[in-house]
CSV table of C-alpha atoms and ligand atoms in Angstrom, one decimal:
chain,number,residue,atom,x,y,z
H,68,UNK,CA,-5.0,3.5,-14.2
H,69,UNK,CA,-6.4,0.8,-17.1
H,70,UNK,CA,-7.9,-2.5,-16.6
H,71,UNK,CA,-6.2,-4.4,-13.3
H,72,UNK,CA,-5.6,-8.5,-13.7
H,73,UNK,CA,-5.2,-10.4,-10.7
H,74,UNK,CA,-1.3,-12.6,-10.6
H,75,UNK,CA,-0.5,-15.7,-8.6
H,76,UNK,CA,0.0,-14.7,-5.2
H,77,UNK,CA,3.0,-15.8,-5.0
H,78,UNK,CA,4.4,-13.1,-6.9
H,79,UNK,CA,2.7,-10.4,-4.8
H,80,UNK,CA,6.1,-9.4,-3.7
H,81,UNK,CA,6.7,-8.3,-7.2
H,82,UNK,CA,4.5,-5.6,-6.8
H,83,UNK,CA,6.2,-3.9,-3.6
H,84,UNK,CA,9.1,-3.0,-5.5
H,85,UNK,CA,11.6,-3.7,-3.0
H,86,UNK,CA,10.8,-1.0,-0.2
H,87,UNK,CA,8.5,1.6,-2.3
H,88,UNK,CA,6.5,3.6,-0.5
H,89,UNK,CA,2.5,2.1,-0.2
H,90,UNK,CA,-0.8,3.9,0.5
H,91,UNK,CA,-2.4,1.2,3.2
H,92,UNK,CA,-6.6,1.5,3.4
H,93,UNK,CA,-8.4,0.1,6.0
H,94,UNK,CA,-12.0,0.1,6.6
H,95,UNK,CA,-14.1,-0.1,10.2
H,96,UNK,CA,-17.7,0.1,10.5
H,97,UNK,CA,-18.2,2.0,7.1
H,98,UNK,CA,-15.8,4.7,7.1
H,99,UNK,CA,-12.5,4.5,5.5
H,100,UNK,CA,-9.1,5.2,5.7
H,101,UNK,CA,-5.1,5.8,4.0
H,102,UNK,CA,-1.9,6.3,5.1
H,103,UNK,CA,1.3,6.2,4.1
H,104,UNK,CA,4.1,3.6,5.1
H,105,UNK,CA,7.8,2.6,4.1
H,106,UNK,CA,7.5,-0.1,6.4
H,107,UNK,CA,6.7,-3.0,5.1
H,108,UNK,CA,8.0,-6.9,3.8
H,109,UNK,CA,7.5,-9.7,2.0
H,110,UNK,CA,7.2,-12.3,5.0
H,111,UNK,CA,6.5,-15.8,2.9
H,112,UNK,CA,5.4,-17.1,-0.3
H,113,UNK,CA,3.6,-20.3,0.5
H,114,UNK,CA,1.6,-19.3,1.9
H,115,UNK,CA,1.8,-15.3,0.7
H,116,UNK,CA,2.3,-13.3,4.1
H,117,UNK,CA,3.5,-9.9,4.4
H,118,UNK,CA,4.3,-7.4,7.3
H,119,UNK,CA,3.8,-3.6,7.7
H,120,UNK,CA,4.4,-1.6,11.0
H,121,UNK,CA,2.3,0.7,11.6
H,122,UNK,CA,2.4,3.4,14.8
H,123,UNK,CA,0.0,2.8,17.2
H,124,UNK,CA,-1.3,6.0,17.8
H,125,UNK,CA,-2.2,6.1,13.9
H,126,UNK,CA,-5.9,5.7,13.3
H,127,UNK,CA,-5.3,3.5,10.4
H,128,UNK,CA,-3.8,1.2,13.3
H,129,UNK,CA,-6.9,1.1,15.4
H,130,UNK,CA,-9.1,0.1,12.2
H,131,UNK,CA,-7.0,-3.0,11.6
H,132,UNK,CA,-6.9,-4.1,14.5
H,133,UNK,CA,-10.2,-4.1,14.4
H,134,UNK,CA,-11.5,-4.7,11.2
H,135,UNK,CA,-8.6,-7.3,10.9
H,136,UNK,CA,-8.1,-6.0,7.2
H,137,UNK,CA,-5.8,-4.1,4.8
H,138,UNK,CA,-4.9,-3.3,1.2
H,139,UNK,CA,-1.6,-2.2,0.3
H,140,UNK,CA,-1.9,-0.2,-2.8
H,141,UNK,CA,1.2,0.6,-5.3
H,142,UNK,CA,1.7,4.5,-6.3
H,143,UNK,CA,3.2,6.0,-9.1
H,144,UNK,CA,5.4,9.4,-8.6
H,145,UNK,CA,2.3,10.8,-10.3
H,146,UNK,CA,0.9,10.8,-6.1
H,147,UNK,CA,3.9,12.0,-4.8
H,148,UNK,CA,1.6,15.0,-3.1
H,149,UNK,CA,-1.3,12.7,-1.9
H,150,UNK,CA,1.4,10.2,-0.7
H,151,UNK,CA,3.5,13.2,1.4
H,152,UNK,CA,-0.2,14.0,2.3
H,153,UNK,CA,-1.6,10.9,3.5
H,154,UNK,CA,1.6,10.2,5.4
H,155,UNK,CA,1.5,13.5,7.6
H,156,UNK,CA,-2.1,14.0,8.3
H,157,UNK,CA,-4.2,11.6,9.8
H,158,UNK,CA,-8.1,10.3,8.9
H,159,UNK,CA,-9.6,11.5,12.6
H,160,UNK,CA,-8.8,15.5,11.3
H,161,UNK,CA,-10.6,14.8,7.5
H,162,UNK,CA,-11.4,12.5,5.0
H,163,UNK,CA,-8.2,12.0,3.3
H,164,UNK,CA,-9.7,10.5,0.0
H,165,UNK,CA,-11.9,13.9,-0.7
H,166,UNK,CA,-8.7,15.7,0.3
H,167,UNK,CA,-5.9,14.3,-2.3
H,168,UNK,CA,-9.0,13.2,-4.9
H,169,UNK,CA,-8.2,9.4,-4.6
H,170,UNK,CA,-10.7,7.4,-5.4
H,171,UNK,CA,-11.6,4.4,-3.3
H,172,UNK,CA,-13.3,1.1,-5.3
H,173,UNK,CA,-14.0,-2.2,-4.1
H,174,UNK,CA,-11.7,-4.9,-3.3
H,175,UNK,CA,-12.2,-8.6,-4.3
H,176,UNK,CA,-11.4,-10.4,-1.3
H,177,UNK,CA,-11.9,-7.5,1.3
H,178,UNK,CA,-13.9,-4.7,2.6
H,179,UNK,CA,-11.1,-2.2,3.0
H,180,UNK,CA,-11.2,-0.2,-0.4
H,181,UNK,CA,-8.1,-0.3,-3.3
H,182,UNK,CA,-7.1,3.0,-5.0
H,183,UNK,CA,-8.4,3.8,-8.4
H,184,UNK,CA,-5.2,5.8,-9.4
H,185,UNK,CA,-2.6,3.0,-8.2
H,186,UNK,CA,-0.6,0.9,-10.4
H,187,UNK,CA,-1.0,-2.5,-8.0
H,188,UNK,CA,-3.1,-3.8,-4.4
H,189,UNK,CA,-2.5,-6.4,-2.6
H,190,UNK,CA,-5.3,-7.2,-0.4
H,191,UNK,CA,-4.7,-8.5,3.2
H,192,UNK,CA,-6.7,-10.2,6.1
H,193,UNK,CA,-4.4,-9.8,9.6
H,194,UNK,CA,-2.8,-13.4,10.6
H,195,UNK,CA,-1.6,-12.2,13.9
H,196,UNK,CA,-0.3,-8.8,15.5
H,197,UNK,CA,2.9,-8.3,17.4
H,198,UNK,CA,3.2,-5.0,19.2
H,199,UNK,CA,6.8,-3.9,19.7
H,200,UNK,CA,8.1,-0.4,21.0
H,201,UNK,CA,5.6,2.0,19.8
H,202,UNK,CA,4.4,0.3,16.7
H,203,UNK,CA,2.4,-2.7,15.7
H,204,UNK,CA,3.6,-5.5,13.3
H,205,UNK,CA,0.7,-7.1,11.2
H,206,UNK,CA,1.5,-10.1,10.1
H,207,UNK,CA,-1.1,-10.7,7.2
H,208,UNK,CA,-2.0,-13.1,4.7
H,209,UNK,CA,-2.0,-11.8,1.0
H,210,UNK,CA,-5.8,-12.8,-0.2
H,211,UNK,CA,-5.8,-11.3,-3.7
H,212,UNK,CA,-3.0,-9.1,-5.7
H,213,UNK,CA,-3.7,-7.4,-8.8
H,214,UNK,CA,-1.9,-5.1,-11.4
H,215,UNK,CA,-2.1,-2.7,-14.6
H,216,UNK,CA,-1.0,-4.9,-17.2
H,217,UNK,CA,0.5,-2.3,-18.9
H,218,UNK,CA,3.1,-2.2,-16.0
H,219,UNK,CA,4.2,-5.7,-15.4
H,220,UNK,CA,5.0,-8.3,-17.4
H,221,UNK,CA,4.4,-11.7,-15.8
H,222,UNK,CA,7.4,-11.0,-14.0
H,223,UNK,CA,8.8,-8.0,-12.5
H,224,UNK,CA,7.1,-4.5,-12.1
H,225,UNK,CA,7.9,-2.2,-15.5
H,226,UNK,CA,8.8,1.5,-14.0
H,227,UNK,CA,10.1,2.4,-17.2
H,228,UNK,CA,7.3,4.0,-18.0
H,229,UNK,CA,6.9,7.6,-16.3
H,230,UNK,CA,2.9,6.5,-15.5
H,231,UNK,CA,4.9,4.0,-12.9
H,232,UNK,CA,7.8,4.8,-11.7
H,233,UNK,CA,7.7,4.4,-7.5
H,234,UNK,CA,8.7,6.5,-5.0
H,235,UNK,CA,11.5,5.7,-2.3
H,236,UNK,CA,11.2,7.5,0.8
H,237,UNK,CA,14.4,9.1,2.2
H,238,UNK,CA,12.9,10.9,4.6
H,239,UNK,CA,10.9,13.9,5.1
H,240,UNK,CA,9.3,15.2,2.1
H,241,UNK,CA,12.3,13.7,-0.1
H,242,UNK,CA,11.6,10.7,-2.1
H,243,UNK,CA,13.7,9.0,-4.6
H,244,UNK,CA,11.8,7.7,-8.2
H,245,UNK,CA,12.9,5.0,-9.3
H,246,UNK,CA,12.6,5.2,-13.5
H,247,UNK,CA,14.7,2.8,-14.8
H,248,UNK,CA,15.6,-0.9,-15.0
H,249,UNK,CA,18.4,-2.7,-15.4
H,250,UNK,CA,19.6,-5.7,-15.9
H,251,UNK,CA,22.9,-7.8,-14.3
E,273,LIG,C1,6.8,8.6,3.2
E,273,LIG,C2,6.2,8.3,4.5
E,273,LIG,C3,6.3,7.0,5.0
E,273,LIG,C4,5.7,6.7,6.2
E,273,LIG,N1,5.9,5.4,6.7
E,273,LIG,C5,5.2,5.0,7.9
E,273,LIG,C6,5.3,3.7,8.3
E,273,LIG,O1,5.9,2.8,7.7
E,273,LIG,N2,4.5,3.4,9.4
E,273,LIG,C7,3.8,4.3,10.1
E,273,LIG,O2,3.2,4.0,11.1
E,273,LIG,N3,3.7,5.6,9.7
E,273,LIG,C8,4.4,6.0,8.6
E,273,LIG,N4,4.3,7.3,8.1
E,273,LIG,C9,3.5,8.2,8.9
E,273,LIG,C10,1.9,8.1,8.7
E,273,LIG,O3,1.6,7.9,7.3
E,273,LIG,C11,1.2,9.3,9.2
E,273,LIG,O4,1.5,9.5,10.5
E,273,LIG,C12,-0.3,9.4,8.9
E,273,LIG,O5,-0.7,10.7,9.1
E,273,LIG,C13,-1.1,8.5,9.8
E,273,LIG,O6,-2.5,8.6,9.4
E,273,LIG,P1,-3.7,8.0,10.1
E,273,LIG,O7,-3.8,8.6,11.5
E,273,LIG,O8,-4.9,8.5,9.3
E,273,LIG,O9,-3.7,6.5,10.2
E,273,LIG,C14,4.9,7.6,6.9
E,273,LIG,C15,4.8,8.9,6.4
E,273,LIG,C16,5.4,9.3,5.2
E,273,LIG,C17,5.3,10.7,4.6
């Protein structure tokens, strides 16, 4: 992916594409983590706030509770191994990163790390958790978003290009890619 350029954080919801699947990192006492989640929404805009439920016995869930952070990073259908990867084996059997050749960098306003490869991140610190059934809900504020410039206009995410169309999960290994915009 090119250069990234923060937006107003008010637009962070732009980047989620309406339901694509994320890769989440977290980060607790130096070692680092991804998964994979289709749950996830916009909560508010002023201020930004956004939720993703995440299963408790998932270690990603463990290192944000503790470390209280998150990035939510944007894939293209480029990562549709590493995401099917990342979302059915977890960080305590292997280092997930080395495993799909992600690359973690810094984040501006967390610890947690973004993903080189991704088209967007929106960085997170956790506002409050709910736990409900056999997942918990993080409500967290949005701290920083950032995108490829080449893939959004000010405006709305461009997957028109094949470097960024998302993925949709349906289920399983089965993902829809979503390639093409249109106006009403
Ligand atoms: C496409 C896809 C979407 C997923 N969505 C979620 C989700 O929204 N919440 C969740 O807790 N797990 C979700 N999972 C499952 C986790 O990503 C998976 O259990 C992962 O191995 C947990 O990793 P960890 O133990 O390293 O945290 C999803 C998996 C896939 C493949």
């Amino acid at each position: 992916m090119g250069v990234k350029k923060n937006i107003p954080l008010h637009k962070y919801n732009r980047l989620i594409n309406s339901g694509c699947v994320v890769l989440v990192t977290s980060k607790f006492r130096g070692r680092i983590n991804v998964l994979t989640i289709a749950w996830h929404t916009p909560v508010s805009k002023k201020p930004p706030l956004l939720a993703i439920c995440v299963a408790m016995g998932h270690l990603s869930c463990q290192m944000i509770r503790r470390s209280k952070e998150f990035a939510i990073n944007v894939p293209s259908s480029e990562l549709i191994n590493a995401v099917q990867f990342c979302g059915t084996f977890s960080g305590r059997e292997m280092d997930k990163f080395e495993r799909v050749k992600i690359t973690p960098e810094p984040a501006e306003q967390i610890g947690a790390p973004l993903i080189k490869e991704c088209i967007a991140h929106i960085e997170c610190k956790v506002k409050r958790i709910y736990f409900e059934g056999d997942h918990a809900v993080f409500i967290a504020q949005v701290v920083n978003a950032s995108v490829d410039q080449e893939f959004f206009d000010g405006e709305i995410l461009l997957i028109d290009n094949f470097l960024s169309h998302t993925l949709h999960h349906l289920g399983l290994n089965k993902y829809i890619i979503a390639k093409q915009i249109r106006s009403a």
